[in-house]
Short mmCIF file of C-alpha atoms and ligand atoms in Angstrom, two decimals:
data_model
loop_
_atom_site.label_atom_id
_atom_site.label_comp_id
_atom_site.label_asym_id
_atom_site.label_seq_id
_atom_site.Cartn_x
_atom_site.Cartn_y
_atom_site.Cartn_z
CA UNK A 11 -204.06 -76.43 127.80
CA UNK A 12 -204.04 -75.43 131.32
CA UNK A 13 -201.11 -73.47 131.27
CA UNK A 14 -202.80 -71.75 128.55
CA UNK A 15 -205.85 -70.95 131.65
CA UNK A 16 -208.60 -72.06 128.83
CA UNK A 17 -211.34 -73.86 130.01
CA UNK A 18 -212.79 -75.90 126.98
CA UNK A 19 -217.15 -75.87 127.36
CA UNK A 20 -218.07 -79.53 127.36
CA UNK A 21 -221.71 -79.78 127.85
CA UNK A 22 -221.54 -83.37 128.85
CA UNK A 23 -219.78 -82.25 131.88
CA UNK A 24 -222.26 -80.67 133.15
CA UNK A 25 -225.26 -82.57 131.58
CA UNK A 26 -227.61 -83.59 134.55
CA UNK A 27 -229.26 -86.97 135.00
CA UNK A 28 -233.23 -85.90 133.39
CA UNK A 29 -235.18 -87.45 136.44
CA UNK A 30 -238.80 -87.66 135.51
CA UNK A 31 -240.35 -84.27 136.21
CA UNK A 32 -237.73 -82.48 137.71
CA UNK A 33 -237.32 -79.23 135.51
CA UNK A 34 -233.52 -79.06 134.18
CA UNK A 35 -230.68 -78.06 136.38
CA UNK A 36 -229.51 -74.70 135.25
CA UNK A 37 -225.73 -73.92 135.24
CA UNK A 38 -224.35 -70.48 134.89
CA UNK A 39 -220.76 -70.53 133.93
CA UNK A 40 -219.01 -67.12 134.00
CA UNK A 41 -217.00 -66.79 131.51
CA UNK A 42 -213.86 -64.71 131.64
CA UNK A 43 -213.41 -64.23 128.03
CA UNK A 44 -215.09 -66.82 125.07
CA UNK A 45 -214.07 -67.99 122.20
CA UNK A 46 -217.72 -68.70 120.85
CA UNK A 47 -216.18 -69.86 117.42
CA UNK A 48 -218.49 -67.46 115.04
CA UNK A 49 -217.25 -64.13 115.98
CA UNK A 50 -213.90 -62.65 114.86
CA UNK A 51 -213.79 -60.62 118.65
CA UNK A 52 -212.96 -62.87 121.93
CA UNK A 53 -215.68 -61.76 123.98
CA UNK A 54 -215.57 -60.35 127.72
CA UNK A 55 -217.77 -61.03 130.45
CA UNK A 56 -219.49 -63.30 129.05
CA UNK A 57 -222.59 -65.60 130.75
CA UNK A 58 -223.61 -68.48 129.35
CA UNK A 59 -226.55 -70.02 130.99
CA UNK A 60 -226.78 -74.21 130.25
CA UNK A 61 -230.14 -75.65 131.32
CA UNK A 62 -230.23 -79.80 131.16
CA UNK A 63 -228.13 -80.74 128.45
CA UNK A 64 -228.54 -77.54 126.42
CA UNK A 65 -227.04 -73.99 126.37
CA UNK A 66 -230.54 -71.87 126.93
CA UNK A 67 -228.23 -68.40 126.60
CA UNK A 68 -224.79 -66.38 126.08
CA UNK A 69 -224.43 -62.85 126.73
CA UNK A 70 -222.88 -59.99 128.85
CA UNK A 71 -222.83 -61.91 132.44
CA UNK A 72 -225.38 -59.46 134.28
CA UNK A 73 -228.07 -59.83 131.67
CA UNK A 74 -227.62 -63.67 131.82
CA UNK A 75 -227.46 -64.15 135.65
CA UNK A 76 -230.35 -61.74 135.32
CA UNK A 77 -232.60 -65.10 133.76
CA UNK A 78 -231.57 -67.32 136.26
CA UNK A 79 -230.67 -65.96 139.61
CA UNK A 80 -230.68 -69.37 141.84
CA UNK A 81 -228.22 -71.18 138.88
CA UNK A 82 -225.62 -73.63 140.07
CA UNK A 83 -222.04 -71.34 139.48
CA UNK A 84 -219.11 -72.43 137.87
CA UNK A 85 -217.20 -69.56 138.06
CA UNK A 86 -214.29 -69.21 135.09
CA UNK A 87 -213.99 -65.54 135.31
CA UNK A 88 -209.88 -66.07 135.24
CA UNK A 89 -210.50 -68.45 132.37
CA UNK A 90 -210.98 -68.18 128.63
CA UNK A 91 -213.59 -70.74 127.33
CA UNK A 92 -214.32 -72.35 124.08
CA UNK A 93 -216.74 -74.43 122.77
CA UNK A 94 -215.71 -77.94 122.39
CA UNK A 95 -212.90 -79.09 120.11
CA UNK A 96 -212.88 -81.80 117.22
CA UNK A 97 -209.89 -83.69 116.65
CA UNK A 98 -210.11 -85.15 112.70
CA UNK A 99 -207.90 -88.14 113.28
CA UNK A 100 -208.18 -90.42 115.79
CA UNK A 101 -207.61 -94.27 116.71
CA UNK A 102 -209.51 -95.54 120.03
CA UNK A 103 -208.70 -98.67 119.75
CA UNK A 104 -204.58 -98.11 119.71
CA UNK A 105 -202.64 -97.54 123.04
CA UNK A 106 -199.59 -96.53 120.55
CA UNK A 107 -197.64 -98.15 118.14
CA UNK A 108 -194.28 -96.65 117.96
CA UNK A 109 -192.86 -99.64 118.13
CA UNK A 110 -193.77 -102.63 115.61
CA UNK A 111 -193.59 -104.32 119.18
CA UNK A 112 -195.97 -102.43 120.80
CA UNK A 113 -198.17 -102.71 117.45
CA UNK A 114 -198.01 -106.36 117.41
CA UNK A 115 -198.71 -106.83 121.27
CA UNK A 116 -202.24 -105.37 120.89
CA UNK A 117 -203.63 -107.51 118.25
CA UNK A 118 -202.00 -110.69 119.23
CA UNK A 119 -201.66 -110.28 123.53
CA UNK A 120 -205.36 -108.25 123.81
CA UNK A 121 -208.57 -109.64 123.20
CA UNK A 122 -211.01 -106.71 121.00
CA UNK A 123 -212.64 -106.74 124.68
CA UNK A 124 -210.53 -105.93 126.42
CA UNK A 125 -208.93 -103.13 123.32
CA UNK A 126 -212.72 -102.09 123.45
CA UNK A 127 -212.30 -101.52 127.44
CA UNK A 128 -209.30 -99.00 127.10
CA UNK A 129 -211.38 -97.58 124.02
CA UNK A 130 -214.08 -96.85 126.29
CA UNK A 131 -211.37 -95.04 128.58
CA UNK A 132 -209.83 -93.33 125.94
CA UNK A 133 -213.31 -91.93 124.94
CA UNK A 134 -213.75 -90.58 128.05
CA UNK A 135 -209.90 -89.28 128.07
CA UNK A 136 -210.79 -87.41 124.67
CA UNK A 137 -213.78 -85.40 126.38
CA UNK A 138 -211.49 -84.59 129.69
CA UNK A 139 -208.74 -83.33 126.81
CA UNK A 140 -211.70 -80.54 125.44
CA UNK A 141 -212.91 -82.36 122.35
CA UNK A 142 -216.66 -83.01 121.79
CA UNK A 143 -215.94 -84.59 118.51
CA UNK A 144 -213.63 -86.85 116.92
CA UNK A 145 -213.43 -88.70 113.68
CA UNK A 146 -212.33 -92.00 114.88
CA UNK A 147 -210.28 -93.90 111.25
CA UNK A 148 -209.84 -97.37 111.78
CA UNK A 149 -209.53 -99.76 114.81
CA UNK A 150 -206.29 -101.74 113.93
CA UNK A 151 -207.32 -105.36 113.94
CA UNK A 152 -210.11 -104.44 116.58
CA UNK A 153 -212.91 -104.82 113.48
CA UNK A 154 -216.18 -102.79 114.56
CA UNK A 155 -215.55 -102.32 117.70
CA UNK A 156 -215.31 -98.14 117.42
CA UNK A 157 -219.05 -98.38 116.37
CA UNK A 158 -219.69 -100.15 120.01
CA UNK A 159 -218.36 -97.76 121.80
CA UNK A 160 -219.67 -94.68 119.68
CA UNK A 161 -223.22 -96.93 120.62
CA UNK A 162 -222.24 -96.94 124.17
CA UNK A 163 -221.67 -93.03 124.08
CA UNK A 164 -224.76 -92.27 122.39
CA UNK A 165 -226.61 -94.34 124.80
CA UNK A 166 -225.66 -92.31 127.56
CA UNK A 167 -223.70 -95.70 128.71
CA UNK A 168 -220.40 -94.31 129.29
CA UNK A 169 -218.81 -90.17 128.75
CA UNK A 170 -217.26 -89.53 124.90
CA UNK A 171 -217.67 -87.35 122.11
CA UNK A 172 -219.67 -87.82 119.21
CA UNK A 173 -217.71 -90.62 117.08
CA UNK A 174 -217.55 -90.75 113.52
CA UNK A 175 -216.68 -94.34 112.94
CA UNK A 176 -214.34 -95.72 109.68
CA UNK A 177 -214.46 -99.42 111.52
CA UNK A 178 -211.53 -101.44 109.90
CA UNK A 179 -209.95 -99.43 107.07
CA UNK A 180 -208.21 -101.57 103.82
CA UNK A 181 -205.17 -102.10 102.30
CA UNK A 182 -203.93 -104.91 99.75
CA UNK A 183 -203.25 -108.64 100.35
CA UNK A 184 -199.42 -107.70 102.25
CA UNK A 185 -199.17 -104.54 102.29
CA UNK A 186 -200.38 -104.07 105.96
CA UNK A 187 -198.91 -104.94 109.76
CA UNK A 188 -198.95 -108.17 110.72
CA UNK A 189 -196.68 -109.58 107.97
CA UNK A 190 -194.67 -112.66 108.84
CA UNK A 191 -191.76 -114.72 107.16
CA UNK A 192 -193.62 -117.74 108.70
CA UNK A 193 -196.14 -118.75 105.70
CA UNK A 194 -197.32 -121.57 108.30
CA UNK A 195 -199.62 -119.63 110.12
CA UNK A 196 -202.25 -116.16 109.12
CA UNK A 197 -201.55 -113.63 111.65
CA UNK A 198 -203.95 -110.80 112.21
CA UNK A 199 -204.27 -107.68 109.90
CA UNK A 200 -204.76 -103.98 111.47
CA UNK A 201 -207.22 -103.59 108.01
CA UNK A 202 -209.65 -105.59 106.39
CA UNK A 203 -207.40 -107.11 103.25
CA UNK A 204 -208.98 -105.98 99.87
CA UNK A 205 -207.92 -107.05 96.05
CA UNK A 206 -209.41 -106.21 93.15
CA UNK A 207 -212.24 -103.79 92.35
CA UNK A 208 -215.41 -106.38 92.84
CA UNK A 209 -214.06 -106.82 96.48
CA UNK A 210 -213.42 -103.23 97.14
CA UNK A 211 -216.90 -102.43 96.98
CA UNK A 212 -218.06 -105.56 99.24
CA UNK A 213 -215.59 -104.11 101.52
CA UNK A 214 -217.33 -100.78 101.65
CA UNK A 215 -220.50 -101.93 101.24
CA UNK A 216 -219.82 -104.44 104.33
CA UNK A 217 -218.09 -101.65 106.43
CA UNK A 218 -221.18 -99.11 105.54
CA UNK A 219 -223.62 -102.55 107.00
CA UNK A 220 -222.02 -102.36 110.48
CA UNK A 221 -221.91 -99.22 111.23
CA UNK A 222 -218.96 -96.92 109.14
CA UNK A 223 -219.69 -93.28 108.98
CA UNK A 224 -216.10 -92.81 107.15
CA UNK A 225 -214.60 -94.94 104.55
CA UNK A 226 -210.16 -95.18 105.33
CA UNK A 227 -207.67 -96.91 103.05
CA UNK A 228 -204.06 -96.94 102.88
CA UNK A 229 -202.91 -95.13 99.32
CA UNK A 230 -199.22 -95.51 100.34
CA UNK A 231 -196.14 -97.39 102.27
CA UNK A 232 -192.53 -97.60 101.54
CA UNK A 233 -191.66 -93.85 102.33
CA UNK A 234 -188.58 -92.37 100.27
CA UNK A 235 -186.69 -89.47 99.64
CA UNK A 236 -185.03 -88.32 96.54
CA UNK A 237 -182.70 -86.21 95.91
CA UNK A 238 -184.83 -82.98 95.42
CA UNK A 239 -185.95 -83.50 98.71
CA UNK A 240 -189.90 -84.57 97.52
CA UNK A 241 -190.87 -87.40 100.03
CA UNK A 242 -192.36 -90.28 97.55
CA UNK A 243 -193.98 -93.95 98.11
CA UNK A 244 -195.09 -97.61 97.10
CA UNK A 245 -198.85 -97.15 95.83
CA UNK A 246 -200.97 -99.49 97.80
CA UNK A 247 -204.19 -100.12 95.28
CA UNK A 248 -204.51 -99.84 91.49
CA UNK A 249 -205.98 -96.59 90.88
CA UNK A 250 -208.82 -98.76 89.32
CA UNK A 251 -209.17 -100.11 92.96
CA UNK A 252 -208.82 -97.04 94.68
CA UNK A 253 -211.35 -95.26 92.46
CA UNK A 254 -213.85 -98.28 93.25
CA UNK A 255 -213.31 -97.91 97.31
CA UNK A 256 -213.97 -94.18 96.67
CA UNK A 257 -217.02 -94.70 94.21
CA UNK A 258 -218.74 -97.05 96.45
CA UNK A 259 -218.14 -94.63 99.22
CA UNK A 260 -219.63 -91.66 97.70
CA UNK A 261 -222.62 -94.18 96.61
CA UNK A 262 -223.55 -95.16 99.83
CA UNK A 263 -223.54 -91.66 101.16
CA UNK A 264 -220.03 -91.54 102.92
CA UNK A 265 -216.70 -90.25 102.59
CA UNK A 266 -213.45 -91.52 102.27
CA UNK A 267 -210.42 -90.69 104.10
CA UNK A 268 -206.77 -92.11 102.65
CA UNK A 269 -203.59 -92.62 104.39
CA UNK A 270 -201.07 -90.61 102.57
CA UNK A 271 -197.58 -89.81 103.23
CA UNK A 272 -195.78 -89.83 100.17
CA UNK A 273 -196.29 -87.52 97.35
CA UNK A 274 -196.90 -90.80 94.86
CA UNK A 275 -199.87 -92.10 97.64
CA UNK A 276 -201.02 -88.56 97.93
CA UNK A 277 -201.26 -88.05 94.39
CA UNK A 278 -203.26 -91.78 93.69
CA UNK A 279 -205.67 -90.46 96.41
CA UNK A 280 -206.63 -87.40 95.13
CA UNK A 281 -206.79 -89.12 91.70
CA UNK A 282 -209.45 -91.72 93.09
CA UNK A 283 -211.17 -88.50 94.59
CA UNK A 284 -210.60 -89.04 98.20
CA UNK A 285 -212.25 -86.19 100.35
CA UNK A 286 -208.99 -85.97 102.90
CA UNK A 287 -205.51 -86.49 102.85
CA UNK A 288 -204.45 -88.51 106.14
CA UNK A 289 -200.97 -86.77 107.08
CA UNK A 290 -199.90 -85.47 103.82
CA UNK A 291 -196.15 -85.02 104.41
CA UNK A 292 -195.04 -85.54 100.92
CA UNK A 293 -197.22 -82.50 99.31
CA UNK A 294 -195.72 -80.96 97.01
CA UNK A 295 -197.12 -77.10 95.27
CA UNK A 296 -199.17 -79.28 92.45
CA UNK A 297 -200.65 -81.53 94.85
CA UNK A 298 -201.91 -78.42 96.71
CA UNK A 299 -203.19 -77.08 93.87
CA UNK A 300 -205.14 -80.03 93.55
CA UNK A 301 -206.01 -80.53 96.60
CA UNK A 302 -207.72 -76.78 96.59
CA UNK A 303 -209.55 -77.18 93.09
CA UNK A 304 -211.38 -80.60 94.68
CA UNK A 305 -212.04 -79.49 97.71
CA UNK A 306 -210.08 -81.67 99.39
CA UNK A 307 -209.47 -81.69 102.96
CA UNK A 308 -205.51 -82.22 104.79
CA UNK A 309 -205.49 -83.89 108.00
CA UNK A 310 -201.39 -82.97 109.17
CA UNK A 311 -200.86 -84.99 112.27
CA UNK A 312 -198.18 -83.05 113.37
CA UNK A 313 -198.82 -85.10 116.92
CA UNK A 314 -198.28 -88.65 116.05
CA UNK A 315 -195.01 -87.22 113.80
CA UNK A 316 -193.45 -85.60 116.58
CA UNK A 317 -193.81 -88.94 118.93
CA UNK A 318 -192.83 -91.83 115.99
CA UNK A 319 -189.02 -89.97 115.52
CA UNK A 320 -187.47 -92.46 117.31
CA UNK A 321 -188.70 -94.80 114.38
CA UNK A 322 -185.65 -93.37 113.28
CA UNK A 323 -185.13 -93.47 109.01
CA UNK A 324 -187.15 -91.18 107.23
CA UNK A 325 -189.48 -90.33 110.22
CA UNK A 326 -187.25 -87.65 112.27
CA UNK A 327 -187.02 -85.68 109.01
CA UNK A 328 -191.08 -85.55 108.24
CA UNK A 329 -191.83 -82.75 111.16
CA UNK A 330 -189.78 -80.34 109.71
CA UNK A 331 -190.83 -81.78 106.34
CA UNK A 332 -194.67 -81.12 107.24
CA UNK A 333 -193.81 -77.52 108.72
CA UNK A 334 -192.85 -76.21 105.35
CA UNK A 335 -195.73 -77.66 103.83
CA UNK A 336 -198.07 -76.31 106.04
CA UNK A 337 -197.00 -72.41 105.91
CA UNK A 338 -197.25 -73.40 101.63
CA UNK A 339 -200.48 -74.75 102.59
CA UNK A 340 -202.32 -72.08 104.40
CA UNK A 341 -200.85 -69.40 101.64
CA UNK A 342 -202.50 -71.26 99.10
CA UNK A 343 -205.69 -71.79 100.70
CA UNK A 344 -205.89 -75.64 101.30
CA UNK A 345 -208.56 -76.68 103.68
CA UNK A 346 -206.89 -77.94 106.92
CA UNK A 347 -208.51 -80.00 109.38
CA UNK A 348 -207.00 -80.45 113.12
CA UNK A 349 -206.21 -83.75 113.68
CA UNK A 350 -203.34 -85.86 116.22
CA UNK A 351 -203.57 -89.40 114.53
CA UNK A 352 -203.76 -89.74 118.83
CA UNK A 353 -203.56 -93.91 119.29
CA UNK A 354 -200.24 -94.23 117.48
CA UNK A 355 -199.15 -91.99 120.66
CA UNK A 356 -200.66 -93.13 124.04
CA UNK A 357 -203.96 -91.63 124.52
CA UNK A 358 -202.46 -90.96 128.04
CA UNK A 359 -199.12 -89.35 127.50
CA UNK A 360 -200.79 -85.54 126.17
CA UNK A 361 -203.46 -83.71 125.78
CA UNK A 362 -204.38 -83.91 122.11
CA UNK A 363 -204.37 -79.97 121.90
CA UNK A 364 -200.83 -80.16 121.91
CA UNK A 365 -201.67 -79.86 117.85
CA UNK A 366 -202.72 -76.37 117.80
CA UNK A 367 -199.12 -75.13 119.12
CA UNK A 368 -197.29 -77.62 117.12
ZN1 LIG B 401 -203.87 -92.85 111.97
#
C-alpha cells in the first residue's frame, strides 16, 4: 500500500489514553485526497478533525482547522486516506500452512499459549496493514482462543481490529488435518469433529456458548478436475447435517460461513443455506445464479491461492481458475466480500491489501 501513497485512517492509532478529566486530545489530519467510502467523488482537501477516540468532523481543510486551531497535525496532504479496511477471511491463530509440515508443527510443537501470543501479534499486524475489521473463521486446533484475544482487544489490553470470532469450525470424523496411519494414538484436529445431525447442533450451540459470532464448516475436500474444466469435490457432511449446522446457526442468531472449493462443496453449501462461500473456485454460471437469488455472499481469497501454488496438483491452476470466475461474477451481480484467508500465508510476509490488486 505504500507505494500506492494511501494512508489507511485507523482511529486506534491515534486514540489517546482518556485520563480522568483531561478533555480529549484533538487530532487534525490533513488529508490530501479521501476516500470517505459513501461518496462516488474522491474528495480534495479534505480535514478531518478526530477528538479522543472519535472523528468530531470532515470537511474542506480550512473550515475544519477553523474548529480546532491548537490540534495535534498529522499532515497527509501528499497522501490519499481511507477509512479503515475489513478483511472477510482471516485465521489469527495460523502462522501459515503451506506445507502439511508447517500445519502439523503448530498444533503439535506450540502450546494454544503460546499460538494465542503470535495471535495477539498478528492482531496488531492486521491494524498496522489498514484493516479495522476482520472476520476471524476458525483457529486450527487453537479451540477459543480467537474469542481471547478479540476480549483482549476490546478491553483496550492489546491494539486489533474488531474480531468477529467462528472459534473452532467442523468437519466429519476424518475428513480434517491431523489424520494419521498410526490408529495407536488421537492426534489433534484443526476443527471440532462433528457426525450426525443431533451433534451438529451441540456443536453450534457449544461454539455460540463460548463466544462464536460466525458459524464455519468445511462443505468440501478432495479437489478435482474434469474434463470440461469445472473444478469438483468430496462432500464433507450429509446435506441433512449441513442443513442442521446451518439451522442451528440461523437459530441462535448467527451466520454460517462454509469452506468451499469445489463446485460439488459449493453447491451442498448453498443447498444447506450458508450465508458465504469461503473461496469459491469451483463456481460455475448456475451456482452464481444461486448464489445471487439467496443472497449469498463469495469470499475469493485470491491471497492465500496465489501463496499455496507450490502445493503443486490442482492448486497452481485455481488462480487463474478464480480470475475467470470473478469477471463472471461481478457481471452477474454476486455479492463479493474482500477477504485473504491471511494465516495459511504468514501474517508477516504481506500486507493483506495485496487482495485488492490481485
Ligand atoms: Zn481459511
Amino acid at each position: 500500500m505504500r507505494s500506492l501513497n494511501v494512508a489507511v485512517l485507523s482511529i486506534a492509532t491515534f486514540a489517546a489514553p482518556l485520563a480522568g478529566q483531561t478533555p480529549p486530545q484533538q487530532t487534525l489530519i490533513k488529508a490530501g485526497r479521501l476516500v470517505d467510502g459513501r461518496s462516488q467523488q474522491v474528495l480534495t482537501n479534505v480535514g478531518i478533525l478526530v477528538e479522543g477516540e472519535r472523528i468530531k468532523a470532515v470537511g474542506p481543510l480550512a473550515q475544519v482547522q477553523g474548529q480546532a486551531p491548537t490540534a495535534r497535525v498529522i499532515d497527509l496532504s501528499q497522501m490519499t486516506v481511507l477509512p479503515g479496511l475489513i478483511d472477510a477471511h482471516t485465521h489469527l491463530l495460523l502462522q501459515g500452512d503451506v506445507t502439511s509440515q508447517e500445519y502439523e508443527d503448530q498444533l503439535l510443537k506450540q502450546s494454544i499459549p503460546y499460538r494465542a501470543i503470535l495471535a495477539a501479534r498478528n492482531a496488531r499486524l492486521s491494524l498496522e496493514h489498514g484493516f479495522t475489521a476482520i472476520r476471524d473463521v476458525e483457529t486450527e486446533g487453537a479451540m477459543y482462543a480467537d474469542v481471547d484475544v478479540k476480549l483482549a482487544v476490546n478491553r483496550g489490553e492489546i491494539p486489533g481490529p474488531r474480531i468477529f470470532a467462528s472459534t473452532r469450525a467442523m468437519a466429519p470424523t476424518g475428513m480434517y488435518p491431523i489424520g494419521t496411519p498410526n490408529w495407536e494414538i488421537d492426534l489433534p484436529h484443526g476443527v471440532q469433529t462433528v457426525d450426525g445431525v443431533d451433534n451438529a447442533r451441540l456443536a453450534v450451540r457449544e461454539q455460540v456458548q463460548h463466544g462464536a459470532d460466525w458459524i464455519k464448516y468445511y462443505s468440501d475436500r478432495r479437489y478435482y478436475f474434469t474434463p470440461d474444466s469445472v473444478l469438483r469435490s468430496w462432500v464433507n457432511f450429509t446435506d441433512a447435517e449441513a442443513k442442521a449446522i446451518v439451522d442451528e446457526t440461523h437459530r441462535l442468531g448467527r451466520m454460517a460461513a462454509a469452506h468451499a472449493i469445489g463446485s460439488d462443496g459449493i453447491a451442498a453449501a448453498l443447498r444447506a443455506g450458508v450465508n458465504s462461500i469461503e473461496h469459491g473456485d469451483g463456481l460455475t454460471d448456475s451456482l452464481m445464479d444461486a448464489m445471487v437469488k439467496n443472497n449469498v455472499y463469495w469470499v475469493p481469497t485470491v491471497s492465500v491461492g496465489v501463496h499455496v501454488m507450490p502445493r503443486g496438483g490442482v492448486w497452481p491452476a485455481l488462480v487463474a481458475l478464480e480470475r475467470r470466475a470473478f469477471g463472471r461474477a461481478l457481471r452477474k451481480g454476486v455479492k463479493i466480500a474482500m477477504g485473504t484467508d491471511v494465516g495459511g500465508f504468514p501474517w508477516t510476509e504481506s500486507n493483506q491489501a495485496k487482495e485488492f490488486e490481485y
